[in-house]
């Protein structure tokens, strides 16, 4: 690349020297013609015309030579005011160039318009759809992912991932929807075998613990009531409760129907007042905020990250191949969907605009400082290599145009005033 750059500079310099010799040769030729025109004491009209053209061409050529030279250096080395404009005003010129680039090349509206017309999403998809490109990108992404995972596992996952997952779970959990589902579940269980099983279990426990009930009755009985009376009361009480349970366990009994209706009304009331949703939120928060849950979540995240990192190390080609196929599938989807292209282009534009907003002042400052820090001779050499050939053509045009203007003025004055 360096050799190519040198070759280009040499070619430019050779072209500039060629045009400069031509411009200087024309100026020298006009000077020679002008001097030679005085060799004849009484020149004819045509010779006076040639003299006038040579004289005006000399003036035009010299003026343009002076202007071109004054742009880069002091003509003939003389410190004439307002010459060597570029070296003497290098910092100001650097700032002006940087502002020009900023205003006309870094304007967000212009760049975003060009980006929109270029459709970068489709271009990226076309590039990514090619197997070699997808494979190269997937290898880079897998290596980057491995580095990130390795660093994360070595330093510990920290509280951020668990906090994010808790917040994500809180967003996912829809308490009103869950409360409605739980309400339907509870109402359905009232009419199911589950309620019968619960009632039968209660009946068995109560029947098997008659002695315990007897002890409770005696503890609360008056001193003057005999044990036999307490026992009889207990029997009647327990048998009555068991009788009620038996009737509740009969699905078609009136008591069972009233019980089911009351329970259903109570469940609906809890749901309508928001108590079920409130209990869900409270229970979920208590559970997710507990140290035990946090520790378990950290262990799960660590295990998942470890397995991912292990797969990237032990099966890098397989992981890269899977990623490459996924990237190609995504690219084909983008190619076939105008809506997705529009969405991606909008995101590209938004990201580019944000980056440009942050980087634009730094770019302008970099351009200005870079140009201002160049060596003056180096700056002149660079500018001359880029525009020097065109500037030498200005010298040629000045000399030729001056000659024609001088000839035209001579003819005008000669025929108009008989000079």
mmCIF file of C-alpha atoms in Angstrom:
data_model
loop_
_atom_site.group_PDB
_atom_site.id
_atom_site.type_symbol
_atom_site.label_atom_id
_atom_site.label_comp_id
_atom_site.label_asym_id
_atom_site.label_seq_id
_atom_site.Cartn_x
_atom_site.Cartn_y
_atom_site.Cartn_z
ATOM 1 C CA UNK A 1 0.000 0.000 0.000
ATOM 2 C CA UNK A 2 2.868 2.319 0.794
ATOM 3 C CA UNK A 3 4.537 1.642 -2.545
ATOM 4 C CA UNK A 4 1.254 2.281 -4.356
ATOM 5 C CA UNK A 5 0.874 5.584 -2.532
ATOM 6 C CA UNK A 6 4.397 6.605 -3.515
ATOM 7 C CA UNK A 7 3.763 5.675 -7.142
ATOM 8 C CA UNK A 8 0.637 7.777 -7.231
ATOM 9 C CA UNK A 9 2.486 10.767 -5.698
ATOM 10 C CA UNK A 10 5.323 10.430 -8.210
ATOM 11 C CA UNK A 11 2.883 10.317 -11.095
ATOM 12 C CA UNK A 12 1.079 13.400 -9.793
ATOM 13 C CA UNK A 13 4.338 15.259 -9.337
ATOM 14 C CA UNK A 14 5.428 14.347 -12.875
ATOM 15 C CA UNK A 15 2.122 15.566 -14.316
ATOM 16 C CA UNK A 16 2.415 18.847 -12.375
ATOM 17 C CA UNK A 17 5.970 19.406 -13.605
ATOM 18 C CA UNK A 18 4.887 18.775 -17.184
ATOM 19 C CA UNK A 19 2.055 21.312 -17.026
ATOM 20 C CA UNK A 20 4.284 23.794 -15.154
ATOM 21 C CA UNK A 21 6.923 23.564 -17.898
ATOM 22 C CA UNK A 22 4.213 24.139 -20.489
ATOM 23 C CA UNK A 23 2.893 27.234 -18.647
ATOM 24 C CA UNK A 24 6.403 28.586 -18.156
ATOM 25 C CA UNK A 25 7.252 27.833 -21.788
ATOM 26 C CA UNK A 26 4.217 29.778 -22.998
ATOM 27 C CA UNK A 27 5.198 32.725 -20.788
ATOM 28 C CA UNK A 28 8.779 32.534 -22.063
ATOM 29 C CA UNK A 29 7.592 32.329 -25.671
ATOM 30 C CA UNK A 30 5.366 35.412 -25.232
ATOM 31 C CA UNK A 31 8.298 37.297 -23.669
ATOM 32 C CA UNK A 32 10.553 36.340 -26.550
ATOM 33 C CA UNK A 33 7.946 37.432 -29.108
ATOM 34 C CA UNK A 34 7.425 40.719 -27.280
ATOM 35 C CA UNK A 35 11.173 41.462 -27.224
ATOM 36 C CA UNK A 36 11.644 40.407 -30.846
ATOM 37 C CA UNK A 37 8.880 42.747 -31.996
ATOM 38 C CA UNK A 38 11.172 45.716 -31.243
ATOM 39 C CA UNK A 39 13.802 44.524 -33.716
ATOM 40 C CA UNK A 40 12.012 46.347 -36.548
ATOM 41 C CA UNK A 41 12.192 50.189 -36.176
ATOM 42 C CA UNK A 42 8.914 50.871 -37.943
ATOM 43 C CA UNK A 43 6.784 47.772 -37.355
ATOM 44 C CA UNK A 44 3.747 47.130 -39.541
ATOM 45 C CA UNK A 45 0.252 46.857 -38.114
ATOM 46 C CA UNK A 46 0.302 43.085 -37.955
ATOM 47 C CA UNK A 47 3.520 43.187 -35.905
ATOM 48 C CA UNK A 48 1.995 45.719 -33.555
ATOM 49 C CA UNK A 49 -0.943 43.342 -33.127
ATOM 50 C CA UNK A 50 1.442 40.506 -32.294
ATOM 51 C CA UNK A 51 3.309 42.779 -29.852
ATOM 52 C CA UNK A 52 0.046 43.745 -28.116
ATOM 53 C CA UNK A 53 -1.053 40.130 -27.837
ATOM 54 C CA UNK A 54 2.367 39.070 -26.484
ATOM 55 C CA UNK A 55 2.387 41.957 -24.029
ATOM 56 C CA UNK A 56 -1.107 41.231 -22.702
ATOM 57 C CA UNK A 57 -0.361 37.478 -22.581
ATOM 58 C CA UNK A 58 2.789 38.222 -20.561
ATOM 59 C CA UNK A 59 0.800 40.326 -18.101
ATOM 60 C CA UNK A 60 -1.907 37.695 -17.753
ATOM 61 C CA UNK A 61 0.606 34.869 -17.407
ATOM 62 C CA UNK A 62 2.701 36.754 -14.852
ATOM 63 C CA UNK A 63 -0.357 37.780 -12.838
ATOM 64 C CA UNK A 64 -1.650 34.219 -12.666
ATOM 65 C CA UNK A 65 1.853 32.911 -11.875
ATOM 66 C CA UNK A 66 2.053 35.376 -9.007
ATOM 67 C CA UNK A 67 -1.416 34.367 -7.748
ATOM 68 C CA UNK A 68 -0.593 30.641 -7.849
ATOM 69 C CA UNK A 69 2.789 31.118 -6.198
ATOM 70 C CA UNK A 70 1.377 33.475 -3.557
ATOM 71 C CA UNK A 71 -1.080 30.793 -2.525
ATOM 72 C CA UNK A 72 1.683 28.420 -1.426
ATOM 73 C CA UNK A 73 4.860 30.487 -0.919
ATOM 74 C CA UNK A 74 6.520 33.907 -1.267
ATOM 75 C CA UNK A 75 7.078 34.592 -5.008
ATOM 76 C CA UNK A 76 10.824 34.657 -5.767
ATOM 77 C CA UNK A 77 11.380 34.291 -2.019
ATOM 78 C CA UNK A 78 10.408 37.914 -1.401
ATOM 79 C CA UNK A 79 8.321 38.529 1.791
ATOM 80 C CA UNK A 80 5.566 40.360 -0.046
ATOM 81 C CA UNK A 81 2.494 41.013 2.128
ATOM 82 C CA UNK A 82 -0.460 38.685 1.659
ATOM 83 C CA UNK A 83 1.595 35.965 0.032
ATOM 84 C CA UNK A 84 2.318 32.396 1.233
ATOM 85 C CA UNK A 85 -1.343 32.407 2.200
ATOM 86 C CA UNK A 86 -1.699 28.706 3.021
ATOM 87 C CA UNK A 87 1.339 28.334 5.347
ATOM 88 C CA UNK A 88 0.672 31.672 7.096
ATOM 89 C CA UNK A 89 -2.999 30.857 7.660
ATOM 90 C CA UNK A 90 -2.677 27.136 8.231
ATOM 91 C CA UNK A 91 -4.641 26.943 11.504
ATOM 92 C CA UNK A 92 -7.439 29.169 10.230
ATOM 93 C CA UNK A 93 -7.578 27.190 6.996
ATOM 94 C CA UNK A 94 -7.696 23.966 9.000
ATOM 95 C CA UNK A 95 -10.673 25.251 10.980
ATOM 96 C CA UNK A 96 -12.449 26.409 7.836
ATOM 97 C CA UNK A 97 -11.899 23.069 6.103
ATOM 98 C CA UNK A 98 -13.156 21.206 9.165
ATOM 99 C CA UNK A 99 -16.272 23.406 9.390
ATOM 100 C CA UNK A 100 -16.883 22.951 5.659
ATOM 101 C CA UNK A 101 -16.755 19.172 6.020
ATOM 102 C CA UNK A 102 -18.958 19.383 9.103
ATOM 103 C CA UNK A 103 -21.627 21.496 7.413
ATOM 104 C CA UNK A 104 -21.726 19.789 4.029
ATOM 105 C CA UNK A 105 -20.602 16.219 4.682
ATOM 106 C CA UNK A 106 -21.550 15.424 8.299
ATOM 107 C CA UNK A 107 -25.046 16.942 8.320
ATOM 108 C CA UNK A 108 -27.328 14.274 9.886
ATOM 109 C CA UNK A 109 -30.222 14.980 7.520
ATOM 110 C CA UNK A 110 -28.072 14.450 4.439
ATOM 111 C CA UNK A 111 -26.346 11.320 5.745
ATOM 112 C CA UNK A 112 -29.606 9.767 6.952
ATOM 113 C CA UNK A 113 -31.220 10.461 3.596
ATOM 114 C CA UNK A 114 -28.335 8.778 1.809
ATOM 115 C CA UNK A 115 -28.509 5.862 4.225
ATOM 116 C CA UNK A 116 -32.232 5.452 3.644
ATOM 117 C CA UNK A 117 -31.711 5.362 -0.112
ATOM 118 C CA UNK A 118 -28.888 2.842 0.238
ATOM 119 C CA UNK A 119 -31.119 0.383 2.199
ATOM 120 C CA UNK A 120 -28.315 -0.903 4.473
ATOM 121 C CA UNK A 121 -30.552 -3.663 5.880
ATOM 122 C CA UNK A 122 -30.919 -5.300 2.456
ATOM 123 C CA UNK A 123 -27.214 -4.859 1.692
ATOM 124 C CA UNK A 124 -26.289 -6.431 5.032
ATOM 125 C CA UNK A 125 -28.735 -9.293 4.407
ATOM 126 C CA UNK A 126 -27.313 -9.901 0.933
ATOM 127 C CA UNK A 127 -23.818 -9.994 2.402
ATOM 128 C CA UNK A 128 -24.837 -12.199 5.319
ATOM 129 C CA UNK A 129 -26.737 -14.660 3.136
ATOM 130 C CA UNK A 130 -23.474 -15.831 1.545
ATOM 131 C CA UNK A 131 -22.118 -18.910 3.388
ATOM 132 C CA UNK A 132 -18.515 -17.661 3.675
ATOM 133 C CA UNK A 133 -19.601 -14.339 5.175
ATOM 134 C CA UNK A 134 -22.029 -15.972 7.607
ATOM 135 C CA UNK A 135 -19.344 -18.456 8.679
ATOM 136 C CA UNK A 136 -16.761 -15.706 9.224
ATOM 137 C CA UNK A 137 -19.174 -13.606 11.271
ATOM 138 C CA UNK A 138 -20.352 -16.604 13.305
ATOM 139 C CA UNK A 139 -16.760 -17.504 14.205
ATOM 140 C CA UNK A 140 -16.118 -13.949 15.327
ATOM 141 C CA UNK A 141 -19.333 -13.866 17.359
ATOM 142 C CA UNK A 142 -18.618 -17.243 18.987
ATOM 143 C CA UNK A 143 -15.124 -16.101 19.974
ATOM 144 C CA UNK A 144 -16.532 -12.870 21.377
ATOM 145 C CA UNK A 145 -19.240 -14.758 23.260
ATOM 146 C CA UNK A 146 -16.657 -17.146 24.710
ATOM 147 C CA UNK A 147 -14.531 -14.224 25.902
ATOM 148 C CA UNK A 148 -17.559 -12.568 27.523
ATOM 149 C CA UNK A 149 -18.737 -15.775 29.210
ATOM 150 C CA UNK A 150 -15.242 -16.637 30.426
ATOM 151 C CA UNK A 151 -14.799 -13.192 31.915
ATOM 152 C CA UNK A 152 -18.258 -13.287 33.500
ATOM 153 C CA UNK A 153 -17.747 -16.703 35.055
ATOM 154 C CA UNK A 154 -14.285 -15.820 36.322
ATOM 155 C CA UNK A 155 -15.496 -12.654 38.012
ATOM 156 C CA UNK A 156 -18.872 -13.992 39.175
ATOM 157 C CA UNK A 157 -22.213 -13.103 37.695
ATOM 158 C CA UNK A 158 -22.936 -10.475 40.346
ATOM 159 C CA UNK A 159 -26.373 -9.121 41.308
ATOM 160 C CA UNK A 160 -27.232 -7.547 37.931
ATOM 161 C CA UNK A 161 -28.408 -10.717 36.087
ATOM 162 C CA UNK A 162 -30.553 -11.922 38.989
ATOM 163 C CA UNK A 163 -32.050 -8.478 39.414
ATOM 164 C CA UNK A 164 -32.841 -8.330 35.705
ATOM 165 C CA UNK A 165 -34.481 -11.778 35.770
ATOM 166 C CA UNK A 166 -36.558 -10.850 38.815
ATOM 167 C CA UNK A 167 -37.739 -7.698 37.065
ATOM 168 C CA UNK A 168 -38.447 -9.710 33.918
ATOM 169 C CA UNK A 169 -40.442 -12.274 35.882
ATOM 170 C CA UNK A 170 -42.382 -9.488 37.577
ATOM 171 C CA UNK A 171 -43.322 -8.133 34.145
ATOM 172 C CA UNK A 172 -44.289 -11.573 32.863
ATOM 173 C CA UNK A 173 -46.441 -12.476 35.883
ATOM 174 C CA UNK A 174 -49.937 -11.138 35.166
ATOM 175 C CA UNK A 175 -51.643 -11.063 38.562
ATOM 176 C CA UNK A 176 -55.166 -10.211 37.292
ATOM 177 C CA UNK A 177 -55.006 -12.993 34.706
ATOM 178 C CA UNK A 178 -53.650 -15.454 37.259
ATOM 179 C CA UNK A 179 -56.331 -14.465 39.756
ATOM 180 C CA UNK A 180 -59.027 -15.164 37.177
ATOM 181 C CA UNK A 181 -57.513 -18.553 36.404
ATOM 182 C CA UNK A 182 -57.171 -19.404 40.091
ATOM 183 C CA UNK A 183 -60.771 -18.304 40.631
ATOM 184 C CA UNK A 184 -61.994 -20.667 37.921
ATOM 185 C CA UNK A 185 -59.816 -23.432 39.358
ATOM 186 C CA UNK A 186 -61.182 -22.940 42.857
ATOM 187 C CA UNK A 187 -64.766 -22.766 41.621
ATOM 188 C CA UNK A 188 -64.231 -25.915 39.614
ATOM 189 C CA UNK A 189 -62.753 -27.735 42.613
ATOM 190 C CA UNK A 190 -65.936 -26.989 44.603
ATOM 191 C CA UNK A 191 -67.870 -29.242 42.229
ATOM 192 C CA UNK A 192 -65.162 -31.870 41.883
ATOM 193 C CA UNK A 193 -64.153 -35.010 43.733
ATOM 194 C CA UNK A 194 -61.477 -32.999 45.492
ATOM 195 C CA UNK A 195 -64.005 -31.449 47.881
ATOM 196 C CA UNK A 196 -65.429 -34.896 48.652
ATOM 197 C CA UNK A 197 -61.961 -36.212 49.417
ATOM 198 C CA UNK A 198 -61.263 -33.266 51.731
ATOM 199 C CA UNK A 199 -64.573 -33.738 53.576
ATOM 200 C CA UNK A 200 -63.964 -37.469 53.978
ATOM 201 C CA UNK A 201 -60.469 -36.793 55.289
ATOM 202 C CA UNK A 202 -61.877 -34.307 57.831
ATOM 203 C CA UNK A 203 -64.528 -36.859 58.847
ATOM 204 C CA UNK A 204 -61.949 -39.583 59.427
ATOM 205 C CA UNK A 205 -59.700 -37.305 61.482
ATOM 206 C CA UNK A 206 -62.615 -36.136 63.638
ATOM 207 C CA UNK A 207 -63.942 -39.664 64.159
ATOM 208 C CA UNK A 208 -60.516 -41.014 65.080
ATOM 209 C CA UNK A 209 -59.893 -38.227 67.615
ATOM 210 C CA UNK A 210 -63.058 -38.474 69.734
ATOM 211 C CA UNK A 211 -60.917 -38.711 72.881
ATOM 212 C CA UNK A 212 -59.238 -35.427 72.007
ATOM 213 C CA UNK A 213 -62.644 -33.800 71.556
ATOM 214 C CA UNK A 214 -63.686 -35.284 74.915
ATOM 215 C CA UNK A 215 -60.675 -33.695 76.602
ATOM 216 C CA UNK A 216 -61.492 -30.326 75.070
ATOM 217 C CA UNK A 217 -65.132 -30.571 76.276
ATOM 218 C CA UNK A 218 -64.064 -31.530 79.806
ATOM 219 C CA UNK A 219 -61.565 -28.682 79.988
ATOM 220 C CA UNK A 220 -64.318 -26.213 79.209
ATOM 221 C CA UNK A 221 -67.103 -27.946 81.185
ATOM 222 C CA UNK A 222 -68.456 -26.780 84.556
ATOM 223 C CA UNK A 223 -67.219 -28.564 87.613
ATOM 224 C CA UNK A 224 -70.578 -29.712 88.624
ATOM 225 C CA UNK A 225 -71.249 -31.522 85.335
ATOM 226 C CA UNK A 226 -70.361 -35.219 85.550
ATOM 227 C CA UNK A 227 -67.999 -36.998 83.217
ATOM 228 C CA UNK A 228 -70.767 -39.154 81.821
ATOM 229 C CA UNK A 229 -72.663 -36.063 80.797
ATOM 230 C CA UNK A 230 -69.560 -34.608 79.152
ATOM 231 C CA UNK A 231 -69.058 -37.849 77.330
ATOM 232 C CA UNK A 232 -72.606 -37.870 76.115
ATOM 233 C CA UNK A 233 -72.325 -34.291 74.964
ATOM 234 C CA UNK A 234 -69.136 -35.156 73.083
ATOM 235 C CA UNK A 235 -70.780 -38.103 71.381
ATOM 236 C CA UNK A 236 -73.752 -36.010 70.331
ATOM 237 C CA UNK A 237 -71.491 -33.180 69.135
ATOM 238 C CA UNK A 238 -69.158 -35.430 67.172
ATOM 239 C CA UNK A 239 -71.995 -37.470 65.678
ATOM 240 C CA UNK A 240 -73.784 -34.282 64.665
ATOM 241 C CA UNK A 241 -70.688 -32.902 62.951
ATOM 242 C CA UNK A 242 -70.079 -36.228 61.214
ATOM 243 C CA UNK A 243 -73.693 -36.277 60.067
ATOM 244 C CA UNK A 244 -73.284 -32.806 58.566
ATOM 245 C CA UNK A 245 -70.055 -33.866 56.839
ATOM 246 C CA UNK A 246 -71.800 -36.953 55.456
ATOM 247 C CA UNK A 247 -74.562 -34.803 54.027
ATOM 248 C CA UNK A 248 -72.021 -32.339 52.576
ATOM 249 C CA UNK A 249 -70.261 -35.283 50.944
ATOM 250 C CA UNK A 250 -73.473 -36.182 49.106
ATOM 251 C CA UNK A 251 -73.304 -34.212 45.816
ATOM 252 C CA UNK A 252 -77.041 -33.866 45.289
ATOM 253 C CA UNK A 253 -77.998 -33.000 48.878
ATOM 254 C CA UNK A 254 -79.602 -29.616 49.587
ATOM 255 C CA UNK A 255 -76.901 -28.811 52.144
ATOM 256 C CA UNK A 256 -74.180 -29.607 49.600
ATOM 257 C CA UNK A 257 -75.854 -27.384 47.001
ATOM 258 C CA UNK A 258 -76.099 -24.475 49.461
ATOM 259 C CA UNK A 259 -72.499 -25.013 50.550
ATOM 260 C CA UNK A 260 -71.216 -24.995 46.962
ATOM 261 C CA UNK A 261 -73.190 -21.849 46.190
ATOM 262 C CA UNK A 262 -71.828 -20.052 49.259
ATOM 263 C CA UNK A 263 -68.229 -21.064 48.484
ATOM 264 C CA UNK A 264 -68.599 -19.934 44.848
ATOM 265 C CA UNK A 265 -69.964 -16.562 45.933
ATOM 266 C CA UNK A 266 -67.103 -16.165 48.410
ATOM 267 C CA UNK A 267 -64.482 -16.993 45.751
ATOM 268 C CA UNK A 268 -66.043 -14.512 43.296
ATOM 269 C CA UNK A 269 -66.018 -11.847 45.969
ATOM 270 C CA UNK A 270 -62.335 -12.416 46.677
ATOM 271 C CA UNK A 271 -61.555 -12.151 42.981
ATOM 272 C CA UNK A 272 -63.675 -9.040 42.395
ATOM 273 C CA UNK A 273 -62.178 -7.199 45.365
ATOM 274 C CA UNK A 274 -58.652 -8.011 44.149
ATOM 275 C CA UNK A 275 -57.679 -10.030 47.211
ATOM 276 C CA UNK A 276 -56.534 -13.002 45.141
ATOM 277 C CA UNK A 277 -54.385 -10.807 42.876
ATOM 278 C CA UNK A 278 -53.032 -8.994 45.925
ATOM 279 C CA UNK A 279 -52.063 -12.274 47.564
ATOM 280 C CA UNK A 280 -50.403 -13.415 44.316
ATOM 281 C CA UNK A 281 -48.307 -10.219 44.154
ATOM 282 C CA UNK A 282 -47.386 -10.420 47.797
ATOM 283 C CA UNK A 283 -46.488 -14.088 47.605
ATOM 284 C CA UNK A 284 -44.472 -13.615 44.419
ATOM 285 C CA UNK A 285 -42.559 -10.659 45.867
ATOM 286 C CA UNK A 286 -41.854 -12.487 49.109
ATOM 287 C CA UNK A 287 -40.622 -15.495 47.185
ATOM 288 C CA UNK A 288 -38.421 -13.664 44.652
ATOM 289 C CA UNK A 289 -36.936 -11.325 47.288
ATOM 290 C CA UNK A 290 -35.897 -14.192 49.520
ATOM 291 C CA UNK A 291 -32.134 -14.960 49.766
ATOM 292 C CA UNK A 292 -32.869 -18.602 49.022
ATOM 293 C CA UNK A 293 -34.492 -17.758 45.695
ATOM 294 C CA UNK A 294 -31.657 -15.355 44.793
ATOM 295 C CA UNK A 295 -29.058 -18.002 45.530
ATOM 296 C CA UNK A 296 -30.933 -20.621 43.528
ATOM 297 C CA UNK A 297 -31.301 -18.216 40.612
ATOM 298 C CA UNK A 298 -27.574 -17.406 40.683
ATOM 299 C CA UNK A 299 -26.766 -21.116 40.648
ATOM 300 C CA UNK A 300 -29.052 -21.699 37.668
ATOM 301 C CA UNK A 301 -27.577 -18.759 35.723
ATOM 302 C CA UNK A 302 -24.018 -19.856 36.521
ATOM 303 C CA UNK A 303 -24.756 -23.418 35.416
ATOM 304 C CA UNK A 304 -26.310 -22.234 32.150
ATOM 305 C CA UNK A 305 -23.410 -19.886 31.385
ATOM 306 C CA UNK A 306 -20.900 -22.602 32.257
ATOM 307 C CA UNK A 307 -22.544 -25.071 29.878
ATOM 308 C CA UNK A 308 -22.636 -22.456 27.127
ATOM 309 C CA UNK A 309 -18.947 -21.661 27.626
ATOM 310 C CA UNK A 310 -18.111 -25.364 27.739
ATOM 311 C CA UNK A 311 -19.909 -25.907 24.432
ATOM 312 C CA UNK A 312 -18.023 -23.021 22.825
ATOM 313 C CA UNK A 313 -14.713 -24.533 23.949
ATOM 314 C CA UNK A 314 -15.382 -28.211 23.226
ATOM 315 C CA UNK A 315 -17.494 -27.823 20.079
ATOM 316 C CA UNK A 316 -16.554 -24.461 18.531
ATOM 317 C CA UNK A 317 -17.168 -25.579 14.944
ATOM 318 C CA UNK A 318 -20.591 -26.991 15.747
ATOM 319 C CA UNK A 319 -21.658 -23.835 17.600
ATOM 320 C CA UNK A 320 -20.279 -21.629 14.829
ATOM 321 C CA UNK A 321 -22.103 -23.696 12.207
ATOM 322 C CA UNK A 322 -25.397 -23.382 14.103
ATOM 323 C CA UNK A 323 -24.890 -19.638 14.423
ATOM 324 C CA UNK A 324 -24.011 -19.343 10.720
ATOM 325 C CA UNK A 325 -27.189 -21.165 9.697
ATOM 326 C CA UNK A 326 -29.251 -18.978 11.986
ATOM 327 C CA UNK A 327 -27.648 -15.871 10.524
ATOM 328 C CA UNK A 328 -28.358 -17.059 6.981
ATOM 329 C CA UNK A 329 -31.983 -17.842 7.853
ATOM 330 C CA UNK A 330 -32.334 -14.399 9.349
ATOM 331 C CA UNK A 331 -30.749 -12.833 6.258
ATOM 332 C CA UNK A 332 -33.203 -14.632 3.963
ATOM 333 C CA UNK A 333 -36.093 -13.474 6.110
ATOM 334 C CA UNK A 334 -34.889 -9.877 5.827
ATOM 335 C CA UNK A 335 -34.455 -10.215 2.067
ATOM 336 C CA UNK A 336 -38.066 -11.334 1.674
ATOM 337 C CA UNK A 337 -39.665 -8.821 4.052
ATOM 338 C CA UNK A 338 -39.919 -5.128 3.205
ATOM 339 C CA UNK A 339 -41.384 -4.414 6.627
ATOM 340 C CA UNK A 340 -38.403 -5.967 8.394
ATOM 341 C CA UNK A 341 -36.033 -4.008 6.162
ATOM 342 C CA UNK A 342 -37.845 -0.805 7.097
ATOM 343 C CA UNK A 343 -37.646 -1.671 10.791
ATOM 344 C CA UNK A 344 -33.940 -2.515 10.638
ATOM 345 C CA UNK A 345 -33.169 0.580 8.571
ATOM 346 C CA UNK A 346 -35.013 2.705 11.115
ATOM 347 C CA UNK A 347 -32.935 1.176 13.907
ATOM 348 C CA UNK A 348 -29.736 1.631 11.910
ATOM 349 C CA UNK A 349 -30.634 5.263 11.292
ATOM 350 C CA UNK A 350 -31.454 5.875 14.942
ATOM 351 C CA UNK A 351 -28.211 4.284 16.108
ATOM 352 C CA UNK A 352 -26.164 6.067 13.464
ATOM 353 C CA UNK A 353 -27.725 9.408 14.370
ATOM 354 C CA UNK A 354 -26.933 8.862 18.051
ATOM 355 C CA UNK A 355 -23.326 7.892 17.259
ATOM 356 C CA UNK A 356 -22.917 10.817 14.862
ATOM 357 C CA UNK A 357 -24.242 13.216 17.486
ATOM 358 C CA UNK A 358 -21.571 12.036 19.911
ATOM 359 C CA UNK A 359 -18.731 11.729 17.391
ATOM 360 C CA UNK A 360 -19.375 14.745 15.147
ATOM 361 C CA UNK A 361 -17.569 17.337 17.315
ATOM 362 C CA UNK A 362 -14.655 14.940 17.794
ATOM 363 C CA UNK A 363 -14.407 14.321 14.027
ATOM 364 C CA UNK A 364 -14.383 18.043 13.275
ATOM 365 C CA UNK A 365 -11.778 18.696 15.959
ATOM 366 C CA UNK A 366 -9.656 15.810 14.685
ATOM 367 C CA UNK A 367 -9.688 17.148 11.110
ATOM 368 C CA UNK A 368 -8.839 20.673 12.222
ATOM 369 C CA UNK A 369 -6.049 19.575 14.562
ATOM 370 C CA UNK A 370 -4.613 17.146 12.025
ATOM 371 C CA UNK A 371 -4.354 19.788 9.300
ATOM 372 C CA UNK A 372 -3.093 22.412 11.737
ATOM 373 C CA UNK A 373 -0.376 20.068 13.023
ATOM 374 C CA UNK A 374 1.027 19.276 9.587
ATOM 375 C CA UNK A 375 4.407 20.714 8.708
ATOM 376 C CA UNK A 376 3.900 23.763 6.466
ATOM 377 C CA UNK A 377 6.119 22.373 3.714
ATOM 378 C CA UNK A 378 4.293 19.056 3.956
ATOM 379 C CA UNK A 379 0.922 20.810 3.766
ATOM 380 C CA UNK A 380 2.009 22.770 0.682
ATOM 381 C CA UNK A 381 3.329 19.598 -0.939
ATOM 382 C CA UNK A 382 0.073 17.762 -0.244
ATOM 383 C CA UNK A 383 -2.106 20.548 -1.554
ATOM 384 C CA UNK A 384 0.033 21.041 -4.644
ATOM 385 C CA UNK A 385 -0.057 17.319 -5.381
ATOM 386 C CA UNK A 386 -3.866 17.445 -5.374
ATOM 387 C CA UNK A 387 -4.631 20.760 -7.103
ATOM 388 C CA UNK A 388 -1.269 21.875 -8.513
ATOM 389 C CA UNK A 389 -1.943 20.589 -12.046
ATOM 390 C CA UNK A 390 -5.228 22.529 -12.248
ATOM 391 C CA UNK A 391 -3.525 25.649 -10.910
ATOM 392 C CA UNK A 392 -0.872 25.450 -13.632
ATOM 393 C CA UNK A 393 -3.660 25.334 -16.204
ATOM 394 C CA UNK A 394 -4.864 28.617 -14.713
ATOM 395 C CA UNK A 395 -1.481 30.090 -15.660
ATOM 396 C CA UNK A 396 -1.859 28.780 -19.216
ATOM 397 C CA UNK A 397 -5.417 30.076 -19.492
ATOM 398 C CA UNK A 398 -4.346 33.461 -18.125
ATOM 399 C CA UNK A 399 -1.589 33.833 -20.693
ATOM 400 C CA UNK A 400 -3.715 32.689 -23.631
ATOM 401 C CA UNK A 401 -6.754 34.701 -22.573
ATOM 402 C CA UNK A 402 -4.566 37.762 -21.951
ATOM 403 C CA UNK A 403 -3.122 37.472 -25.465
ATOM 404 C CA UNK A 404 -6.539 37.331 -27.071
ATOM 405 C CA UNK A 405 -7.854 40.213 -24.949
ATOM 406 C CA UNK A 406 -4.750 42.293 -25.793
ATOM 407 C CA UNK A 407 -5.209 41.593 -29.489
ATOM 408 C CA UNK A 408 -8.901 42.479 -29.327
ATOM 409 C CA UNK A 409 -8.196 45.767 -27.556
ATOM 410 C CA UNK A 410 -5.492 46.646 -30.083
ATOM 411 C CA UNK A 411 -7.811 46.029 -33.013
ATOM 412 C CA UNK A 412 -10.590 47.974 -31.323
ATOM 413 C CA UNK A 413 -8.445 51.046 -30.650
ATOM 414 C CA UNK A 414 -6.726 50.825 -34.027
ATOM 415 C CA UNK A 415 -9.868 50.758 -36.126
ATOM 416 C CA UNK A 416 -11.941 52.968 -33.818
ATOM 417 C CA UNK A 417 -9.439 55.739 -33.277
ATOM 418 C CA UNK A 418 -6.976 55.112 -36.079
ATOM 419 C CA UNK A 419 -4.169 54.648 -33.639
#
